[in-house]
Tab-separated table of C-alpha atoms in Angstrom:
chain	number	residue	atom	x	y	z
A	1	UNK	CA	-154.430	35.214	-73.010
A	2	UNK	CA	-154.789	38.644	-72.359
A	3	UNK	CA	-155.278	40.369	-68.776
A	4	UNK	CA	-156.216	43.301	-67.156
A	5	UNK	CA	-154.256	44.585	-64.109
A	6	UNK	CA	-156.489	45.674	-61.306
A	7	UNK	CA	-155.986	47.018	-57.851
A	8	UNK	CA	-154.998	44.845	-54.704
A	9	UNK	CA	-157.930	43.440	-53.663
A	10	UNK	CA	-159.134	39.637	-51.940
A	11	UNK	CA	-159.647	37.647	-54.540
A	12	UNK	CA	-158.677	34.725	-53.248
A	13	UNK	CA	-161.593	32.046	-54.166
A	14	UNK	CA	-162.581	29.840	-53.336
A	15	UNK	CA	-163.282	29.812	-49.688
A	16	UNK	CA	-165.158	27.620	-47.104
A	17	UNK	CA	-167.803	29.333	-45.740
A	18	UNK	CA	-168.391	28.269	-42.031
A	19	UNK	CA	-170.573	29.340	-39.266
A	20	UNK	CA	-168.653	30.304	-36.254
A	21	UNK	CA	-170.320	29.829	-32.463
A	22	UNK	CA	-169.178	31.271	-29.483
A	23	UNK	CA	-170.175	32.191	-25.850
A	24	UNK	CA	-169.344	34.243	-23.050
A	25	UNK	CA	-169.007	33.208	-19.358
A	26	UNK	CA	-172.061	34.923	-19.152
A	27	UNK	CA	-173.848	32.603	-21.459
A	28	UNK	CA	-174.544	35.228	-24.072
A	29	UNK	CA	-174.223	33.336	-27.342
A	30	UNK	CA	-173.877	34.088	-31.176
A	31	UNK	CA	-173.019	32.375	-34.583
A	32	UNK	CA	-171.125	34.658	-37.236
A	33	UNK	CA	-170.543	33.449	-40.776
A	34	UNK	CA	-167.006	33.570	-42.234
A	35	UNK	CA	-165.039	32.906	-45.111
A	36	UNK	CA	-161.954	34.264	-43.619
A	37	UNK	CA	-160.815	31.283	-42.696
A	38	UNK	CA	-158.198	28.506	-43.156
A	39	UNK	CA	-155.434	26.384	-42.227
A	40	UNK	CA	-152.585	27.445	-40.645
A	41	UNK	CA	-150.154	24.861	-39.139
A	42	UNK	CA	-150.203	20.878	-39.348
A	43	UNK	CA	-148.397	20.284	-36.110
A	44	UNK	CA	-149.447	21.480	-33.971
A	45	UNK	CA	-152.947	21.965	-35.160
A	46	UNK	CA	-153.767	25.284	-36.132
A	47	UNK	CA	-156.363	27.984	-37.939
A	48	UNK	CA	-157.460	31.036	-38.284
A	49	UNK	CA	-160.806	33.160	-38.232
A	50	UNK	CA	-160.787	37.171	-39.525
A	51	UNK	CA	-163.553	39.343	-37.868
A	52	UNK	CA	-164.053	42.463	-38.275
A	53	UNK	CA	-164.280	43.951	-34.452
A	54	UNK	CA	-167.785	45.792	-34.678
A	55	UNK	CA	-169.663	42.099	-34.995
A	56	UNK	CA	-171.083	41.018	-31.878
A	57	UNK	CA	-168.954	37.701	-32.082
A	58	UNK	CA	-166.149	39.486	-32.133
A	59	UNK	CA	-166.426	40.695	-28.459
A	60	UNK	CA	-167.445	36.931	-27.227
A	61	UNK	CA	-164.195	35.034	-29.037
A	62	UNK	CA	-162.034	38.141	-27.381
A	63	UNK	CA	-163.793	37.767	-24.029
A	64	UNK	CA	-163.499	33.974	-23.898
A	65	UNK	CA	-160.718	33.027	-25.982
A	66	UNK	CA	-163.010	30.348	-27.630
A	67	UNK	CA	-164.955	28.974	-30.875
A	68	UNK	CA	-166.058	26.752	-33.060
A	69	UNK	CA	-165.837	26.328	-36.812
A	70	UNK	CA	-169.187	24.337	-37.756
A	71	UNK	CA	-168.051	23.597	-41.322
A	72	UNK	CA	-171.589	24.114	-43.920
A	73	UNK	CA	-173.663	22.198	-46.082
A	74	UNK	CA	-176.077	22.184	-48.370
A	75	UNK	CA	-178.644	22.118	-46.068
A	76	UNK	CA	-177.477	24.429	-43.814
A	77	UNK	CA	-176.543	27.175	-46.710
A	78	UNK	CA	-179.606	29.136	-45.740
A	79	UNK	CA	-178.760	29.930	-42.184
A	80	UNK	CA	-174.924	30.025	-42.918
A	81	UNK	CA	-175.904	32.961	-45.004
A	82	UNK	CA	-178.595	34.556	-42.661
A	83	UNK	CA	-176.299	34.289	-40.469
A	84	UNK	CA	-173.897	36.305	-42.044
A	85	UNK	CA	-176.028	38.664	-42.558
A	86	UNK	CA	-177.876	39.429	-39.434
A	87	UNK	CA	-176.492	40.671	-36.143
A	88	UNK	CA	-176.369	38.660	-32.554
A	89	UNK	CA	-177.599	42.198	-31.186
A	90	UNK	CA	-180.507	42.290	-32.479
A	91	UNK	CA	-181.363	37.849	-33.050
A	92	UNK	CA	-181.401	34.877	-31.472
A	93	UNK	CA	-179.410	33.301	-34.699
A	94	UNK	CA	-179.948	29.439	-32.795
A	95	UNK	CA	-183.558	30.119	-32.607
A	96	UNK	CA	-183.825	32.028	-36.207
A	97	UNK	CA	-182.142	29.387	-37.938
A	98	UNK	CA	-183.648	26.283	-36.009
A	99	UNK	CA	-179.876	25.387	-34.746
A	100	UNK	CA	-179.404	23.336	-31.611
A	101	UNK	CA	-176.234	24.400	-29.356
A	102	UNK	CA	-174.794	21.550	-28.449
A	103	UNK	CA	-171.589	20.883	-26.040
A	104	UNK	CA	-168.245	21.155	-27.283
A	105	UNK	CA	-165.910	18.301	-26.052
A	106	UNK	CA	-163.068	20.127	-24.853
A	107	UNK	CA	-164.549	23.846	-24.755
A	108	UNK	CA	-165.573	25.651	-21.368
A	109	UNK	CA	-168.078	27.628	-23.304
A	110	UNK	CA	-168.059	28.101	-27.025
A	111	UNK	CA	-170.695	24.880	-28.577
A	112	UNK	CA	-171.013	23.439	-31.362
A	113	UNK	CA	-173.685	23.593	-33.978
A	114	UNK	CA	-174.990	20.087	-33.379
A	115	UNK	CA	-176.750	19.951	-37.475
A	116	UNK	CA	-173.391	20.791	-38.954
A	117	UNK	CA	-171.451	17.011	-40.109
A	118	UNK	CA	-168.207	18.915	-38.706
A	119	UNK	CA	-167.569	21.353	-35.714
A	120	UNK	CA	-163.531	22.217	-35.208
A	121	UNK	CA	-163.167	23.283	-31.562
A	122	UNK	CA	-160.595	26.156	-30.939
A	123	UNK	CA	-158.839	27.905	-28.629
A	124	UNK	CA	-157.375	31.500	-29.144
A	125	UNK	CA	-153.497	31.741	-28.902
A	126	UNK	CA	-152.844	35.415	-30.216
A	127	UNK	CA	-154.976	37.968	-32.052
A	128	UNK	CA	-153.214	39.996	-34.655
A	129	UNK	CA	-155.255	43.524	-35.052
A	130	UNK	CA	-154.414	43.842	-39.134
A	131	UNK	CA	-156.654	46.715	-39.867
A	132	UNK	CA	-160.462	46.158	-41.076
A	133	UNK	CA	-160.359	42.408	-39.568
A	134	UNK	CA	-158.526	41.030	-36.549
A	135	UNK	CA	-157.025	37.496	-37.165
A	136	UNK	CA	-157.808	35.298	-33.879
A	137	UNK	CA	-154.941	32.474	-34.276
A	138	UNK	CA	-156.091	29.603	-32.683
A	139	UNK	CA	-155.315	25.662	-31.606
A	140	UNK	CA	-157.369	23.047	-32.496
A	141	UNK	CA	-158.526	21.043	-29.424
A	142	UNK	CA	-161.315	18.662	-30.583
A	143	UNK	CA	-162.774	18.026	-33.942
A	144	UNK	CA	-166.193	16.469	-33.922
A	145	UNK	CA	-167.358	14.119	-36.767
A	146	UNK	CA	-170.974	12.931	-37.270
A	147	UNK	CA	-170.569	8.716	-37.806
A	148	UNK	CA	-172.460	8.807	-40.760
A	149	UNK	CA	-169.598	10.645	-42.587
A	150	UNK	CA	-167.453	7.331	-40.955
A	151	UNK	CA	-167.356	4.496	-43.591
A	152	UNK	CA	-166.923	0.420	-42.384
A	153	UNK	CA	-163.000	1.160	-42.328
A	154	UNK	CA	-162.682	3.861	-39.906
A	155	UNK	CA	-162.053	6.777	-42.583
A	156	UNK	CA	-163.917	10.612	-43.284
A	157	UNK	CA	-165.595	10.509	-46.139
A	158	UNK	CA	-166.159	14.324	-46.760
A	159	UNK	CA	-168.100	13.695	-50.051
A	160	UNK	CA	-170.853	12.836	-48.523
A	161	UNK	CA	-171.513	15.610	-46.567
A	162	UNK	CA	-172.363	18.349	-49.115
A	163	UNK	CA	-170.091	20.735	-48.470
A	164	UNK	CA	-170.391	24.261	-49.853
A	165	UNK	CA	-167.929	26.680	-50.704
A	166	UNK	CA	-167.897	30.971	-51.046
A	167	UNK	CA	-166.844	32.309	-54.205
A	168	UNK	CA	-166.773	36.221	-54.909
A	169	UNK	CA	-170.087	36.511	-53.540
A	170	UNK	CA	-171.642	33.230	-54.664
A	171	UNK	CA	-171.872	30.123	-52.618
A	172	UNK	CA	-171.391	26.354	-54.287
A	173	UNK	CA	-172.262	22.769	-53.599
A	174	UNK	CA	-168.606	21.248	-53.770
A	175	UNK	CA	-169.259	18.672	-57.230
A	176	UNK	CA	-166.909	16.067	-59.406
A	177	UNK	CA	-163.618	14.446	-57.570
A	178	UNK	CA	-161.081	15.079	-59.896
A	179	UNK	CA	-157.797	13.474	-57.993
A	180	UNK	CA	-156.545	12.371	-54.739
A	181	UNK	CA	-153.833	14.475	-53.319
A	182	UNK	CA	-150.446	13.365	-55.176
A	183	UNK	CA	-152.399	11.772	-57.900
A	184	UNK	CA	-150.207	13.601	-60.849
A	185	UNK	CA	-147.183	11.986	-59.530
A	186	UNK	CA	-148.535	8.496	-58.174
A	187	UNK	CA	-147.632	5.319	-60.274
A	188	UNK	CA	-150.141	3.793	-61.853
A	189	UNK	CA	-150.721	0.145	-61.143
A	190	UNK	CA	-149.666	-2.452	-63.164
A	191	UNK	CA	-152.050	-4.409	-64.457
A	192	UNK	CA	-150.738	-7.686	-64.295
A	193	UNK	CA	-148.629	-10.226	-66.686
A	194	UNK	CA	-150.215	-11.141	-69.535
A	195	UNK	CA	-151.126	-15.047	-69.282
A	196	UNK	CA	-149.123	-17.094	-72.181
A	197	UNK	CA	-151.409	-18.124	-74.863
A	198	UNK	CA	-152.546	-21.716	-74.923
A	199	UNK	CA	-150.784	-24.097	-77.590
A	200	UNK	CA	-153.124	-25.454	-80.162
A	201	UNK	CA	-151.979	-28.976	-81.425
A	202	UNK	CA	-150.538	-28.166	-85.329
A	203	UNK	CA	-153.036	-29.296	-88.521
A	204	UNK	CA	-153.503	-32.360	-88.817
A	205	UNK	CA	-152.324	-33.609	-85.733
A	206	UNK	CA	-154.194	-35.312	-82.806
A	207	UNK	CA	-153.163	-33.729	-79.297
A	208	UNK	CA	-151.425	-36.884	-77.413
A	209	UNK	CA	-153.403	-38.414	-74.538
């Protein structure tokens, strides 16, 4: 397969694209969109946001040391875009986008975006200043689930939220399963012993009573 050598550049993709509230002690309040975002640590619980510091978010997170990631679905892909889009200095992007603050469980300030199925609650342990973003690290505190992603066992089922993904410019409805983490090394079942075929009495024979 041939290939063609470009540049360094983000190409990274796919990405989540979340919407990201935040407040100020003042109660000033904003959502920004991001797809700078992931996963960090397991234990503790940790993640990341990139913003770039001209964004009117970017002053609230600093100021408070708060946010939330409000993961996004399909029906939510409008706003999560308009919302990247737009600035908090010149919108309300709650009342814009028909989103309802709601309040965060463990937060002082930052809410939640009570129509997304998911809102991670953070708080900021170090910002790294890497150049055209600054990386706010941050621990989780709280994650808030809606119960109808909660099936009769106790377990998230993600699938049924319609989640939506960023992709070079392009956002997707996440689609097919195709595993289950480990599934290229799991064991498949056995499928149980064969039964032993029944003995049918020989030709001419009458079975005995």
């Amino acid at each position: 397969m041939a290939k063609q050598v470009w540049r360094g550049g983000n190409m990274l993709y796919p990405l989540p694209a979340v919407m990201v509230s935040c407040a100020d002690a003042s109660g000033a309040s904003d959502i920004v969109t991001v797809a700078w975002t992931g996963t960090i640590c397991t234990n503790p619980p940790m993640l990341y946001v990139s913003i770039r510091p001209e964004r009117a978010s970017y002053q609230l997170i600093r100021e408070s040391g708060e946010f939330v990631v409000n993961l996004t679905t399909r029906r939510l892909q409008r706003a999560c875009d308009w919302c990247g889009v737009r600035s908090g200095r010149d919108y309300d992007k709650w009342a814009e986008c028909g989103l309802t603050p709601a309040p965060a469980a463990k937060l002082e300030l930052a809410p939640v975006i009570a129509e997304s199925p998911v809102n991670i609650e953070c708080k900021v342990t170090e910002v790294k200043e890497l150049g055209s973003h600054h990386m706010f690290l941050a621990s989780v505190e709280a994650v808030q689930v809606d119960e109808s992603l909660v099936d009769a066992r106790g377990r998230l089922d993600l699938a049924r939220a319609g989640l939506t993904a960023y992709s070079h410019g392009e956002y997707f409805e996440l689609g097919q399963r195709l595993g289950t983490f480990g599934y290229s090394v799991r064991k498949k079942k056995p499928t149980g012993a064969k039964k032993p075929a029944s003995k049918k009495p020989s030709a001419g024979k009458k079975p005995r009573r």
